Amino acid sequence: MKRHLISAADLTRDDAVLVLDTAEEMARMADRPIKKLPTLRGRTICNLFFEDSTRTRISFEAAEKRLSADVINFSAKGSSVSKGESLKDTAQTLAAMGVDAVVIRHSASGAPYRLANSGWIDAPVINAGDGTHQHPTQALLDAFTLRRRLVGHDAGIGQDLSGRRVTIVGDVLHSRVARSNVDLLHTLGAEVTLVAPPTLVPVGVDSWPCEVSYDLDSALPKCDAVMMLRVQRERMNAAFFPTEREYSRRYGLDAERMARIPEHAVVMHPGPMVRGMEITAEVADSPRCTVVEQVANGVFTRMAVLYLLLGGNEPAVTQPSSRTEEK
Ligand code: NCD
């Protein structure tokens, strides 16, 4: 694996499968009475959040704490960033404090790349979402969820998602989740179809490794998973569709539409959901919707990423039997 995780496109098939297999080991730990591992004891990780987040921030913090790292949480609101401090000065402050890894979310696409390649700080950088660009750990947790659901927990070890069909629906234009998922799912052998109104399809999408459709109903019967995206109002500077009602009617997932997807297929959403817009409450609360499972899997997947980027040579999980043998 590369030293930093900036884009899902940085991962080879073998890197990605290694993360998913390691996440599976981490998930097994969650069933033990003591969930904590000593792997990152004495290491300091800083979570640098320049943009709002609920799931991703809590998930990274939980993952870091389960690996026994010391955690510093930084959020731009209430910090000197709101006084005009630059990313460079913030990074140098962290470097002076000796942090061992930085998790960064930023509204500017490219900020994590800049941090990783600037020389301001010498630590692995993990992108927790930058502008409309990338969100690689979300794609990894989505792939983990898909592999568990479609291939199986144990049966999935060492496997990719070859031949599985995933339909990603909604505001693709502003979605870093869609970009990361297209890259990673393609690397893992899955076939991806993007469905969006023409105004929310990015320019240059023809060079992406996926199909594009404007018709949700025709894309649903042949997928193994449908991933709904939130309409990213905060990133919109124009009207991209006539009304919310019109958007929901054509691109929202309701029970009637869900009946068109195959029995075994799952409904995914990275959260936060806007119930009644891209997904109805009935679909969001159905057992086929993996949204809560995705959150749980996010912790295991981020533990795996942190372990692989920082853990070095210690085994991720010490088996109780081998510990007894050592004594
Ligand atoms: C997404 C994000 O922030 O990119 N959410 C997440 O990380 N779970 C998607 C979104 O905000 O709609």
CSV table of C-alpha atoms and ligand atoms in Angstrom, one decimal:
chain,number,residue,atom,x,y,z
A,1,MET,CA,0.0,0.0,0.0
A,2,LYS,CA,1.1,3.6,-0.6
A,3,ARG,CA,2.0,5.7,2.4
A,4,HIS,CA,-1.1,7.9,2.2
A,5,LEU,CA,-4.7,7.2,1.3
A,6,ILE,CA,-5.8,10.1,-0.8
A,7,SER,CA,-7.9,8.4,-3.5
A,8,ALA,CA,-9.6,5.1,-4.0
A,9,ALA,CA,-7.7,5.0,-7.2
A,10,ASP,CA,-4.4,4.7,-5.2
A,11,LEU,CA,-5.5,1.1,-4.2
A,12,THR,CA,-4.6,-2.0,-6.3
A,13,ARG,CA,-7.0,-4.9,-6.2
A,14,ASP,CA,-4.6,-6.7,-3.8
A,15,ASP,CA,-4.4,-3.6,-1.5
A,16,ALA,CA,-8.2,-3.3,-1.4
A,17,VAL,CA,-8.7,-7.0,-0.7
A,18,LEU,CA,-6.1,-6.8,2.1
A,19,VAL,CA,-8.0,-3.9,3.7
A,20,LEU,CA,-11.3,-5.8,3.5
A,21,ASP,CA,-9.7,-9.0,4.9
A,22,THR,CA,-8.1,-7.0,7.7
A,23,ALA,CA,-11.4,-5.3,8.4
A,24,GLU,CA,-13.0,-8.8,8.7
A,25,GLU,CA,-10.4,-9.6,11.4
A,26,MET,CA,-11.2,-6.3,13.2
A,27,ALA,CA,-14.9,-7.2,13.0
A,28,ARG,CA,-14.3,-10.5,14.8
A,29,MET,CA,-12.7,-8.5,17.6
A,30,ALA,CA,-16.0,-6.6,18.1
A,31,ASP,CA,-17.5,-9.8,19.4
A,32,ARG,CA,-14.9,-10.2,22.2
A,33,PRO,CA,-15.7,-8.9,25.7
A,34,ILE,CA,-12.7,-6.5,25.4
A,35,LYS,CA,-12.8,-4.8,22.0
A,36,LYS,CA,-9.6,-2.8,22.4
A,37,LEU,CA,-6.3,-3.8,20.6
A,38,PRO,CA,-2.9,-2.5,21.7
A,39,THR,CA,-1.7,-2.0,18.1
A,40,LEU,CA,-1.4,1.8,18.0
A,41,ARG,CA,-0.5,2.3,21.7
A,42,GLY,CA,1.7,5.4,22.0
A,43,ARG,CA,0.8,6.8,18.5
A,44,THR,CA,-1.0,10.1,18.2
A,45,ILE,CA,-3.6,10.6,15.4
A,46,CYS,CA,-5.1,13.9,14.6
A,47,ASN,CA,-8.6,14.2,13.1
A,48,LEU,CA,-8.6,17.4,11.2
A,49,PHE,CA,-12.2,18.3,10.2
A,50,PHE,CA,-12.6,21.5,8.2
A,51,GLU,CA,-16.1,20.4,7.1
A,52,ASP,CA,-19.1,19.1,8.9
A,53,SER,CA,-19.3,15.4,9.6
A,54,THR,CA,-21.2,13.0,11.9
A,55,ARG,CA,-20.5,9.5,10.8
A,56,THR,CA,-17.0,9.8,9.4
A,57,ARG,CA,-15.6,11.8,12.3
A,58,ILE,CA,-17.1,9.5,15.0
A,59,SER,CA,-16.1,6.4,13.1
A,60,PHE,CA,-12.5,7.4,12.7
A,61,GLU,CA,-12.4,8.4,16.4
A,62,ALA,CA,-13.9,5.0,17.4
A,63,ALA,CA,-11.5,3.1,15.2
A,64,GLU,CA,-8.4,5.0,16.6
A,65,LYS,CA,-9.5,4.4,20.2
A,66,ARG,CA,-10.1,0.7,19.6
A,67,LEU,CA,-6.6,0.5,18.3
A,68,SER,CA,-5.4,2.3,21.5
A,69,ALA,CA,-4.1,5.4,19.7
A,70,ASP,CA,-4.0,8.8,21.4
A,71,VAL,CA,-6.6,11.0,19.6
A,72,ILE,CA,-6.6,14.7,19.0
A,73,ASN,CA,-9.8,16.1,17.5
A,74,PHE,CA,-9.6,19.3,15.6
A,75,SER,CA,-12.6,21.0,14.0
A,76,ALA,CA,-12.3,24.2,12.1
A,77,LYS,CA,-15.2,25.8,13.9
A,78,GLY,CA,-13.9,27.2,17.1
A,79,SER,CA,-10.3,27.0,16.0
A,80,SER,CA,-7.9,29.6,14.7
A,81,VAL,CA,-8.9,28.6,11.1
A,82,SER,CA,-12.0,30.8,11.7
A,83,LYS,CA,-9.5,33.6,12.5
A,84,GLY,CA,-7.9,33.1,9.0
A,85,GLU,CA,-5.1,30.6,9.7
A,86,SER,CA,-4.0,28.7,6.6
A,87,LEU,CA,-3.8,24.9,6.1
A,88,LYS,CA,0.0,25.3,6.1
A,89,ASP,CA,0.1,26.9,9.6
A,90,THR,CA,-2.4,24.4,11.0
A,91,ALA,CA,-0.3,21.5,9.6
A,92,GLN,CA,3.0,22.9,11.0
A,93,THR,CA,1.3,23.3,14.4
A,94,LEU,CA,0.4,19.6,14.3
A,95,ALA,CA,3.9,18.6,13.1
A,96,ALA,CA,5.4,20.5,16.0
A,97,MET,CA,3.2,18.4,18.4
A,98,GLY,CA,4.5,15.2,16.8
A,99,VAL,CA,1.4,13.6,15.4
A,100,ASP,CA,1.9,10.2,13.7
A,101,ALA,CA,-1.0,10.4,11.2
A,102,VAL,CA,-3.5,12.9,10.1
A,103,VAL,CA,-7.1,12.2,9.0
A,104,ILE,CA,-8.4,15.2,7.1
A,105,ARG,CA,-11.8,16.3,5.7
A,106,HIS,CA,-11.9,19.5,3.8
A,107,SER,CA,-14.3,21.3,1.5
A,108,ALA,CA,-11.5,22.0,-1.1
A,109,SER,CA,-10.8,19.1,-3.4
A,110,GLY,CA,-7.1,18.4,-3.3
A,111,ALA,CA,-6.5,19.6,0.3
A,112,PRO,CA,-5.4,16.1,1.6
A,113,TYR,CA,-3.1,15.7,-1.5
A,114,ARG,CA,-1.5,19.1,-0.7
A,115,LEU,CA,-1.0,18.1,2.9
A,116,ALA,CA,0.5,14.8,2.0
A,117,ASN,CA,2.9,16.2,-0.6
A,118,SER,CA,3.8,19.6,0.9
A,119,GLY,CA,6.5,18.6,3.3
A,120,TRP,CA,4.7,20.6,6.0
A,121,ILE,CA,4.2,17.5,8.0
A,122,ASP,CA,5.9,14.1,7.8
A,123,ALA,CA,3.0,11.6,8.6
A,124,PRO,CA,0.6,9.4,6.7
A,125,VAL,CA,-2.4,11.4,5.5
A,126,ILE,CA,-5.9,9.8,5.2
A,127,ASN,CA,-8.5,11.6,3.2
A,128,ALA,CA,-11.9,11.6,5.0
A,129,GLY,CA,-13.6,13.4,2.1
A,130,ASP,CA,-12.3,16.4,0.1
A,131,GLY,CA,-14.8,18.6,-1.7
A,132,THR,CA,-16.4,16.7,-4.6
A,133,HIS,CA,-13.2,14.7,-5.2
A,134,GLN,CA,-12.7,11.5,-3.2
A,135,HIS,CA,-13.8,9.7,0.0
A,136,PRO,CA,-11.7,6.5,-0.1
A,137,THR,CA,-12.6,5.0,3.3
A,138,GLN,CA,-16.3,5.3,2.4
A,139,ALA,CA,-15.8,3.3,-0.7
A,140,LEU,CA,-13.8,0.7,1.3
A,141,LEU,CA,-16.6,0.4,3.9
A,142,ASP,CA,-19.2,0.1,1.1
A,143,ALA,CA,-17.1,-2.6,-0.6
A,144,PHE,CA,-16.8,-4.4,2.8
A,145,THR,CA,-20.6,-4.2,3.3
A,146,LEU,CA,-21.2,-5.5,-0.3
A,147,ARG,CA,-18.8,-8.3,0.1
A,148,ARG,CA,-20.3,-9.5,3.4
A,149,ARG,CA,-23.9,-9.3,2.0
A,150,LEU,CA,-23.3,-10.7,-1.5
A,151,VAL,CA,-20.4,-13.1,-0.9
A,152,GLY,CA,-20.4,-13.8,2.8
A,153,HIS,CA,-18.3,-13.1,5.9
A,154,ASP,CA,-15.9,-16.1,5.8
A,155,ALA,CA,-16.6,-17.0,2.1
A,156,GLY,CA,-15.6,-13.4,1.2
A,157,ILE,CA,-12.0,-13.6,2.6
A,158,GLY,CA,-9.5,-13.1,-0.3
A,159,GLN,CA,-12.4,-12.4,-2.7
A,160,ASP,CA,-13.2,-9.3,-4.7
A,161,LEU,CA,-16.6,-8.3,-6.2
A,162,SER,CA,-16.1,-9.7,-9.7
A,163,GLY,CA,-19.3,-9.6,-11.8
A,164,ARG,CA,-21.4,-7.9,-9.1
A,165,ARG,CA,-23.6,-5.1,-10.4
A,166,VAL,CA,-23.9,-1.9,-8.5
A,167,THR,CA,-26.2,1.0,-9.5
A,168,ILE,CA,-25.3,4.4,-8.0
A,169,VAL,CA,-28.2,6.9,-8.1
A,170,GLY,CA,-28.5,10.7,-7.6
A,171,ASP,CA,-26.3,13.7,-7.3
A,172,VAL,CA,-23.2,12.2,-9.0
A,173,LEU,CA,-21.9,15.6,-10.0
A,174,HIS,CA,-21.2,16.7,-6.4
A,175,SER,CA,-20.5,13.3,-4.9
A,176,ARG,CA,-17.0,12.2,-3.7
A,177,VAL,CA,-18.7,9.0,-2.6
A,178,ALA,CA,-19.7,8.2,-6.2
A,179,ARG,CA,-16.2,9.0,-7.5
A,180,SER,CA,-14.5,6.8,-4.9
A,181,ASN,CA,-17.0,4.0,-5.4
A,182,VAL,CA,-16.7,4.0,-9.2
A,183,ASP,CA,-12.9,3.7,-8.8
A,184,LEU,CA,-12.8,1.0,-6.1
A,185,LEU,CA,-15.7,-1.1,-7.4
A,186,HIS,CA,-14.1,-1.2,-10.8
A,187,THR,CA,-10.7,-2.2,-9.3
A,188,LEU,CA,-12.6,-5.0,-7.4
A,189,GLY,CA,-14.2,-6.3,-10.7
A,190,ALA,CA,-17.7,-5.0,-10.2
A,191,GLU,CA,-19.8,-3.4,-13.0
A,192,VAL,CA,-21.1,0.1,-12.0
A,193,THR,CA,-24.0,2.0,-13.5
A,194,LEU,CA,-24.5,5.6,-12.6
A,195,VAL,CA,-28.1,7.0,-12.8
A,196,ALA,CA,-28.7,10.7,-12.5
A,197,PRO,CA,-30.6,13.5,-14.2
A,198,PRO,CA,-28.5,14.8,-17.1
A,199,THR,CA,-27.7,18.0,-15.1
A,200,LEU,CA,-26.1,16.0,-12.3
A,201,VAL,CA,-23.8,13.9,-14.5
A,202,PRO,CA,-20.2,15.3,-14.5
A,203,VAL,CA,-18.5,16.4,-17.6
A,204,GLY,CA,-15.9,13.8,-18.7
A,205,VAL,CA,-17.9,10.8,-17.2
A,206,ASP,CA,-17.3,8.9,-20.5
A,207,SER,CA,-13.7,8.3,-19.4
A,208,TRP,CA,-14.9,6.7,-16.1
A,209,PRO,CA,-15.0,2.9,-15.9
A,210,CYS,CA,-18.8,2.7,-15.7
A,211,GLU,CA,-22.1,3.0,-17.6
A,212,VAL,CA,-24.4,6.0,-17.4
A,213,SER,CA,-28.2,6.0,-17.5
A,214,TYR,CA,-30.9,8.6,-17.0
A,215,ASP,CA,-33.6,6.1,-16.4
A,216,LEU,CA,-33.8,4.5,-12.9
A,217,ASP,CA,-36.6,2.1,-13.5
A,218,SER,CA,-34.7,0.4,-16.3
A,219,ALA,CA,-31.5,0.1,-14.3
A,220,LEU,CA,-33.1,-1.5,-11.2
A,221,PRO,CA,-34.0,-5.0,-12.3
A,222,LYS,CA,-30.5,-6.0,-13.1
A,223,CYS,CA,-28.5,-4.9,-10.1
A,224,ASP,CA,-27.1,-6.6,-6.9
A,225,ALA,CA,-27.0,-3.3,-5.0
A,226,VAL,CA,-28.4,0.1,-5.4
A,227,MET,CA,-26.6,3.0,-3.7
A,228,MET,CA,-28.6,6.2,-3.2
A,229,LEU,CA,-26.8,9.5,-2.9
A,230,ARG,CA,-27.9,12.7,-1.1
A,231,VAL,CA,-28.5,15.8,-3.1
A,232,GLN,CA,-25.6,18.0,-2.0
A,233,ARG,CA,-27.4,21.3,-1.7
A,234,GLU,CA,-24.5,22.9,0.1
A,235,ARG,CA,-22.3,22.4,-3.0
A,236,MET,CA,-24.9,23.7,-5.5
A,237,ASN,CA,-24.7,27.1,-7.0
A,238,ALA,CA,-27.6,26.8,-9.5
A,239,ALA,CA,-30.9,25.0,-10.0
A,240,PHE,CA,-30.1,21.5,-11.2
A,241,PHE,CA,-33.7,20.2,-11.2
A,242,PRO,CA,-37.2,21.8,-11.3
A,243,THR,CA,-38.5,20.8,-7.9
A,244,GLU,CA,-37.8,18.4,-5.1
A,245,ARG,CA,-41.0,16.6,-5.9
A,246,GLU,CA,-40.0,16.1,-9.5
A,247,TYR,CA,-36.5,14.9,-8.4
A,248,SER,CA,-38.0,12.3,-6.0
A,249,ARG,CA,-40.6,11.1,-8.6
A,250,ARG,CA,-37.8,10.3,-11.1
A,251,TYR,CA,-34.8,9.5,-9.0
A,252,GLY,CA,-36.1,8.7,-5.5
A,253,LEU,CA,-36.3,5.2,-4.2
A,254,ASP,CA,-39.8,4.3,-2.8
A,255,ALA,CA,-41.3,0.9,-1.9
A,256,GLU,CA,-42.9,0.5,-5.4
A,257,ARG,CA,-39.5,1.0,-7.1
A,258,MET,CA,-37.7,-1.2,-4.5
A,259,ALA,CA,-40.0,-4.0,-5.7
A,260,ARG,CA,-38.3,-3.9,-9.0
A,261,ILE,CA,-34.9,-4.8,-7.7
A,262,PRO,CA,-34.0,-8.5,-7.4
A,263,GLU,CA,-34.8,-10.3,-4.0
A,264,HIS,CA,-31.2,-10.6,-3.0
A,265,ALA,CA,-30.2,-7.0,-3.8
A,266,VAL,CA,-29.4,-4.5,-1.1
A,267,VAL,CA,-30.1,-0.8,-0.8
A,268,MET,CA,-27.2,1.3,0.4
A,269,HIS,CA,-26.7,5.0,1.5
A,270,PRO,CA,-23.6,6.7,2.9
A,271,GLY,CA,-25.7,9.0,5.1
A,272,PRO,CA,-26.9,11.5,5.9
A,273,MET,CA,-30.2,10.5,4.3
A,274,VAL,CA,-32.8,13.1,3.4
A,275,ARG,CA,-35.9,11.0,4.0
A,276,GLY,CA,-38.6,11.8,1.5
A,277,MET,CA,-36.1,13.2,-1.1
A,278,GLU,CA,-33.8,10.5,-2.5
A,279,ILE,CA,-35.2,7.7,-0.3
A,280,THR,CA,-38.6,7.2,1.5
A,281,ALA,CA,-38.7,6.4,5.2
A,282,GLU,CA,-40.2,3.0,4.4
A,283,VAL,CA,-37.2,2.0,2.2
A,284,ALA,CA,-34.7,3.5,4.7
A,285,ASP,CA,-36.2,1.5,7.5
A,286,SER,CA,-36.5,-1.8,5.6
A,287,PRO,CA,-34.2,-4.7,6.4
A,288,ARG,CA,-32.8,-4.5,2.9
A,289,CYS,CA,-31.3,-1.1,3.6
A,290,THR,CA,-27.8,-1.4,4.9
A,291,VAL,CA,-27.3,2.2,6.1
A,292,VAL,CA,-26.8,1.3,9.8
A,293,GLU,CA,-24.7,-1.7,8.9
A,294,GLN,CA,-22.5,0.6,6.8
A,295,VAL,CA,-21.8,2.7,9.8
A,296,ALA,CA,-20.8,-0.3,11.9
A,297,ASN,CA,-18.6,-1.6,9.1
A,298,GLY,CA,-17.0,1.9,8.8
A,299,VAL,CA,-15.3,1.4,12.2
A,300,PHE,CA,-13.8,-2.0,11.2
A,301,THR,CA,-12.7,-0.7,7.8
A,302,ARG,CA,-11.0,2.4,9.2
A,303,MET,CA,-9.3,0.3,11.9
A,304,ALA,CA,-7.9,-1.8,9.0
A,305,VAL,CA,-6.7,1.2,7.1
A,306,LEU,CA,-5.1,2.8,10.2
A,307,TYR,CA,-3.5,-0.5,11.1
A,308,LEU,CA,-2.1,-1.1,7.6
A,309,LEU,CA,-0.8,2.5,7.3
A,310,LEU,CA,0.6,2.8,10.8
A,311,GLY,CA,0.7,-0.6,12.5
A,312,GLY,CA,3.8,-1.9,10.8
A,313,ASN,CA,4.8,-5.4,11.7
A,314,GLU,CA,2.8,-6.3,14.8
A,315,PRO,CA,-0.1,-8.7,14.0
A,316,ALA,CA,-3.4,-6.9,13.8
A,317,VAL,CA,-5.2,-9.3,16.2
A,318,THR,CA,-3.4,-11.4,18.7
A,319,GLN,CA,-5.2,-14.7,19.0
A,320,PRO,CA,-5.9,-15.7,22.6
A,321,SER,CA,-4.4,-19.2,22.0
A,322,SER,CA,-1.1,-17.8,20.7
A,323,ARG,CA,-0.9,-15.5,23.7
A,324,THR,CA,-1.2,-18.6,26.0
A,325,GLU,CA,1.6,-20.3,24.1
A,326,GLU,CA,3.9,-17.4,24.5
A,327,LYS,CA,3.6,-17.6,28.3
B,1,NCD,C1,-21.0,11.6,2.6
B,1,NCD,C2,-19.9,12.7,2.5
B,1,NCD,O1,-19.7,13.5,3.4
B,1,NCD,O2,-19.3,12.8,1.5
B,1,NCD,N1,-21.3,11.2,3.9
B,1,NCD,C3,-20.4,10.4,4.6
B,1,NCD,O3,-19.2,10.6,4.6
B,1,NCD,N2,-21.0,9.4,5.3
B,1,NCD,C4,-22.1,11.9,1.7
B,1,NCD,C5,-23.0,13.1,2.0
B,1,NCD,O4,-22.7,14.0,2.7
B,1,NCD,O5,-24.1,13.1,1.3
